[in-house]
mmCIF file of C-alpha atoms in Angstrom:
data_model
loop_
_atom_site.group_PDB
_atom_site.id
_atom_site.type_symbol
_atom_site.label_atom_id
_atom_site.label_comp_id
_atom_site.label_asym_id
_atom_site.label_seq_id
_atom_site.Cartn_x
_atom_site.Cartn_y
_atom_site.Cartn_z
ATOM 1 C CA PHE A 1 0.000 0.000 0.000
ATOM 2 C CA LEU A 2 1.437 3.321 -1.041
ATOM 3 C CA ALA A 3 -0.174 6.702 -0.462
ATOM 4 C CA TYR A 4 -0.262 9.070 -3.401
ATOM 5 C CA ASN A 5 -2.522 11.760 -4.782
ATOM 6 C CA SER A 6 -2.628 10.796 -8.462
ATOM 7 C CA TYR A 7 -4.038 8.197 -10.823
ATOM 8 C CA THR A 8 -0.670 8.055 -12.587
ATOM 9 C CA PRO A 9 1.341 4.959 -11.593
ATOM 10 C CA ASN A 10 4.270 5.940 -9.384
ATOM 11 C CA TYR A 11 5.933 5.064 -6.102
ATOM 12 C CA GLY A 12 3.631 7.263 -4.045
ATOM 13 C CA LEU A 13 4.386 10.288 -1.922
ATOM 14 C CA PHE A 14 7.088 8.416 -0.061
ATOM 15 C CA PRO A 15 9.946 6.460 -1.604
ATOM 16 C CA ARG A 16 9.384 2.696 -1.464
ATOM 17 C CA PRO A 17 12.426 1.933 0.749
ATOM 18 C CA GLN A 18 10.945 4.037 3.583
ATOM 19 C CA LEU A 19 7.706 2.060 3.664
ATOM 20 C CA TYR A 20 8.791 -1.475 2.872
ATOM 21 C CA PRO A 21 8.512 -3.603 4.972
ATOM 22 C CA ALA A 22 6.710 -1.148 7.239
ATOM 23 C CA GLU A 23 3.077 -0.920 8.302
ATOM 24 C CA LEU A 24 1.220 2.264 7.336
ATOM 25 C CA LEU A 25 -1.003 3.939 9.941
ATOM 26 C CA ALA A 26 -2.622 7.359 10.361
ATOM 27 C CA GLY A 27 -3.290 9.648 13.320
ATOM 28 C CA ASP A 28 -2.998 13.162 14.723
ATOM 29 C CA VAL A 29 0.458 12.967 16.329
ATOM 30 C CA ASP A 30 0.729 16.653 17.249
ATOM 31 C CA GLY A 31 -2.851 17.510 18.242
ATOM 32 C CA ASN A 32 -3.420 20.028 15.418
ATOM 33 C CA ALA A 33 -6.668 18.322 14.281
ATOM 34 C CA THR A 34 -5.145 16.958 11.052
ATOM 35 C CA THR A 35 -4.119 13.403 10.306
ATOM 36 C CA GLU A 36 -0.496 12.528 9.651
ATOM 37 C CA LEU A 37 0.895 9.354 8.073
ATOM 38 C CA ILE A 38 2.844 7.021 10.360
ATOM 39 C CA THR A 39 4.929 3.968 9.522
ATOM 40 C CA PHE A 40 6.008 1.149 11.829
ATOM 41 C CA SER A 41 8.998 -1.031 11.032
ATOM 42 C CA GLY A 42 9.088 -4.012 13.379
ATOM 43 C CA GLY A 43 12.840 -4.389 13.476
ATOM 44 C CA GLY A 44 14.034 -7.947 13.232
ATOM 45 C CA GLY A 45 17.547 -9.216 12.741
ATOM 46 C CA GLY A 46 18.696 -7.216 15.754
ATOM 47 C CA SER A 47 17.574 -3.821 14.419
ATOM 48 C CA PRO A 48 15.338 -1.656 16.640
ATOM 49 C CA THR A 49 11.673 -1.039 15.973
ATOM 50 C CA THR A 50 11.042 2.346 14.411
ATOM 51 C CA TRP A 51 7.930 4.499 14.218
ATOM 52 C CA SER A 52 8.219 7.328 11.664
ATOM 53 C CA VAL A 53 5.898 10.209 10.912
ATOM 54 C CA PHE A 54 5.482 12.011 7.584
ATOM 55 C CA CYS A 55 3.976 15.453 8.035
ATOM 56 C CA SER A 56 5.265 17.391 5.064
ATOM 57 C CA VAL A 57 5.846 16.240 1.533
ATOM 58 C CA PRO A 58 7.255 18.507 -1.190
ATOM 59 C CA GLY A 59 4.453 19.571 -3.535
ATOM 60 C CA TYR A 60 1.692 18.726 -1.024
ATOM 61 C CA PRO A 61 1.297 21.789 1.223
ATOM 62 C CA GLY A 62 -1.755 20.326 2.995
ATOM 63 C CA LEU A 63 0.455 17.891 4.875
ATOM 64 C CA SER A 64 2.190 19.681 7.737
ATOM 65 C CA CYS A 65 2.579 19.341 11.482
ATOM 66 C CA ALA A 66 4.702 20.399 14.420
ATOM 67 C CA ILE A 67 6.758 17.197 14.398
ATOM 68 C CA PRO A 68 9.534 16.971 11.784
ATOM 69 C CA ASN A 69 9.469 14.187 9.210
ATOM 70 C CA GLY A 70 11.395 11.084 10.170
ATOM 71 C CA THR A 71 11.804 8.940 13.237
ATOM 72 C CA TRP A 72 9.059 9.545 15.775
ATOM 73 C CA LEU A 73 9.606 6.728 18.253
ATOM 74 C CA THR A 74 12.058 3.841 18.651
ATOM 75 C CA ASP A 75 12.317 0.737 20.801
ATOM 76 C CA PHE A 76 8.607 0.202 21.366
ATOM 77 C CA GLY A 77 7.456 -3.038 19.789
ATOM 78 C CA SER A 78 8.869 -6.144 18.187
ATOM 79 C CA PRO A 79 8.662 -7.915 14.814
ATOM 80 C CA PHE A 80 5.821 -9.981 16.320
ATOM 81 C CA SER A 81 3.725 -6.955 17.348
ATOM 82 C CA VAL A 82 0.797 -5.489 15.427
ATOM 83 C CA PRO A 83 1.170 -1.678 15.524
ATOM 84 C CA LEU A 84 -1.824 0.445 16.543
ATOM 85 C CA VAL A 85 -2.284 4.172 17.067
ATOM 86 C CA GLY A 86 -4.925 6.014 19.060
ATOM 87 C CA ASP A 87 -5.690 8.780 21.519
ATOM 88 C CA TRP A 88 -5.642 6.517 24.579
ATOM 89 C CA ASN A 89 -5.882 9.286 27.212
ATOM 90 C CA GLY A 90 -8.246 11.722 25.458
ATOM 91 C CA ASP A 91 -5.738 14.582 25.092
ATOM 92 C CA GLY A 92 -6.242 14.932 21.314
ATOM 93 C CA ILE A 93 -2.829 13.467 20.451
ATOM 94 C CA THR A 94 -2.334 10.104 18.748
ATOM 95 C CA THR A 95 0.255 7.857 20.385
ATOM 96 C CA ALA A 96 1.553 4.353 19.730
ATOM 97 C CA GLY A 97 0.083 1.045 20.750
ATOM 98 C CA LEU A 98 0.863 -2.618 20.150
ATOM 99 C CA PHE A 99 -1.081 -5.842 20.008
ATOM 100 C CA ARG A 100 0.548 -9.236 20.571
ATOM 101 C CA LYS A 101 -1.355 -12.051 18.862
ATOM 102 C CA SER A 102 0.321 -14.777 20.949
ATOM 103 C CA SER A 103 -1.030 -13.443 24.256
ATOM 104 C CA SER A 104 -3.866 -11.180 23.035
ATOM 105 C CA GLY A 105 -2.130 -8.432 24.996
ATOM 106 C CA PHE A 106 -2.414 -4.719 24.271
ATOM 107 C CA MET A 107 0.395 -2.313 25.227
ATOM 108 C CA LEU A 108 -0.299 1.414 24.864
ATOM 109 C CA ARG A 109 1.857 4.547 25.230
ATOM 110 C CA ASN A 110 0.556 8.022 26.138
ATOM 111 C CA GLU A 111 3.809 9.817 25.246
ATOM 112 C CA HIS A 112 5.967 9.966 22.126
ATOM 113 C CA ALA A 113 8.779 8.021 23.794
ATOM 114 C CA GLY A 114 9.976 4.443 23.897
ATOM 115 C CA GLY A 115 10.010 2.322 27.011
ATOM 116 C CA ALA A 116 7.417 0.353 28.893
ATOM 117 C CA ALA A 117 3.742 0.685 28.059
ATOM 118 C CA ASP A 118 1.671 3.179 30.057
ATOM 119 C CA LYS A 119 -1.308 0.827 29.887
ATOM 120 C CA SER A 120 -1.308 -2.953 29.366
ATOM 121 C CA PHE A 121 -4.208 -5.392 29.366
ATOM 122 C CA PHE A 122 -5.462 -8.616 27.773
ATOM 123 C CA PHE A 123 -8.566 -8.841 25.632
ATOM 124 C CA GLY A 124 -9.782 -11.534 23.239
ATOM 125 C CA PRO A 125 -8.538 -15.021 22.444
ATOM 126 C CA ALA A 126 -4.818 -15.498 21.754
ATOM 127 C CA ASN A 127 -3.757 -16.573 18.252
ATOM 128 C CA SER A 128 -7.358 -16.314 17.021
ATOM 129 C CA GLY A 129 -6.702 -14.583 13.712
ATOM 130 C CA TRP A 130 -9.030 -11.762 14.759
ATOM 131 C CA PHE A 131 -8.161 -8.249 13.546
ATOM 132 C CA PRO A 132 -7.537 -5.566 16.199
ATOM 133 C CA LEU A 133 -9.393 -2.257 15.748
ATOM 134 C CA VAL A 134 -9.094 1.185 17.338
ATOM 135 C CA GLY A 135 -11.852 3.763 17.740
ATOM 136 C CA ASP A 136 -13.846 5.955 20.071
ATOM 137 C CA TRP A 137 -16.839 3.602 20.166
ATOM 138 C CA ASP A 138 -18.868 5.555 22.760
ATOM 139 C CA GLY A 139 -17.976 9.157 21.804
ATOM 140 C CA ASP A 140 -16.227 10.033 25.089
ATOM 141 C CA GLY A 141 -13.026 11.356 23.444
ATOM 142 C CA PHE A 142 -10.902 8.322 24.348
ATOM 143 C CA ASP A 143 -9.870 5.690 21.807
ATOM 144 C CA THR A 144 -10.245 2.086 22.897
ATOM 145 C CA VAL A 145 -9.780 -1.259 21.162
ATOM 146 C CA GLY A 146 -11.898 -3.914 19.568
ATOM 147 C CA PHE A 147 -11.744 -6.893 17.248
ATOM 148 C CA HIS A 148 -13.294 -7.986 13.991
ATOM 149 C CA SER A 149 -13.571 -11.766 14.037
ATOM 150 C CA GLY A 150 -13.218 -12.099 10.278
ATOM 151 C CA GLY A 151 -16.700 -13.630 10.248
ATOM 152 C CA GLY A 152 -18.720 -10.430 10.485
ATOM 153 C CA THR A 153 -18.741 -10.127 14.285
ATOM 154 C CA PHE A 154 -17.237 -7.160 16.125
ATOM 155 C CA PHE A 155 -16.183 -7.106 19.784
ATOM 156 C CA LEU A 156 -15.634 -3.565 21.124
ATOM 157 C CA LYS A 157 -14.391 -2.199 24.443
ATOM 158 C CA ASN A 158 -15.206 1.211 25.913
ATOM 159 C CA THR A 159 -12.478 0.995 28.564
ATOM 160 C CA LEU A 160 -8.834 -0.084 28.449
ATOM 161 C CA THR A 161 -9.266 -3.027 30.790
ATOM 162 C CA ASP A 162 -8.901 -6.804 30.666
ATOM 163 C CA PHE A 163 -11.162 -9.413 29.161
ATOM 164 C CA LYS A 164 -14.828 -8.855 28.325
ATOM 165 C CA ALA A 165 -16.161 -6.793 25.392
ATOM 166 C CA ASP A 166 -18.632 -4.012 26.202
ATOM 167 C CA VAL A 167 -20.382 -4.394 22.848
ATOM 168 C CA HIS A 168 -20.554 -7.198 20.325
ATOM 169 C CA MET A 169 -22.480 -7.143 17.075
ATOM 170 C CA THR A 170 -22.705 -8.904 13.751
ATOM 171 C CA PHE A 171 -23.677 -7.023 10.641
ATOM 172 C CA SER A 172 -21.854 -8.354 7.595
ATOM 173 C CA ARG A 173 -21.707 -11.583 5.705
ATOM 174 C CA GLN A 174 -18.868 -13.926 6.554
ATOM 175 C CA SER A 175 -17.415 -13.562 3.051
ATOM 176 C CA GLN A 176 -17.055 -9.773 3.412
ATOM 177 C CA PHE A 177 -13.982 -8.115 4.860
ATOM 178 C CA THR A 178 -14.375 -4.906 6.843
ATOM 179 C CA LEU A 179 -11.832 -2.093 6.562
#
């Protein structure tokens, strides 16, 4: 997946080596009410994990923020982590989060710094193949987590606590994939 603002085939706004093999995410990392592009490279082979933010791109003046382009956060995550971003504490600023499939554990940061998670909890079955989701499901200004089971069922939490979903619902056919 490459982000670009044209129907002409190209390598996107960002050179391929910066994104591959990174995950692409989006969030408001500086609290200015605009969304910035974020990449996560899970390290591997002894290299550290790296979160990078892209706020300004030559020729695209609409992309700008208070954080300079480049490395945003290091040493938070592993090659086995699924990167997430959200406003976990309701301050209007997107920060990093991780999901570990093997334990169904979530680890969330409230600052743009590496180190231990500010909030950790377990939710959902381990190694289930479910897809983690992030959103403000109840409109209180705080992002929380959820899952899409892959079979049309969603399990959503309204608090960042262990175990049980606050809401579960099914509204798509099993053959459909939700984005």
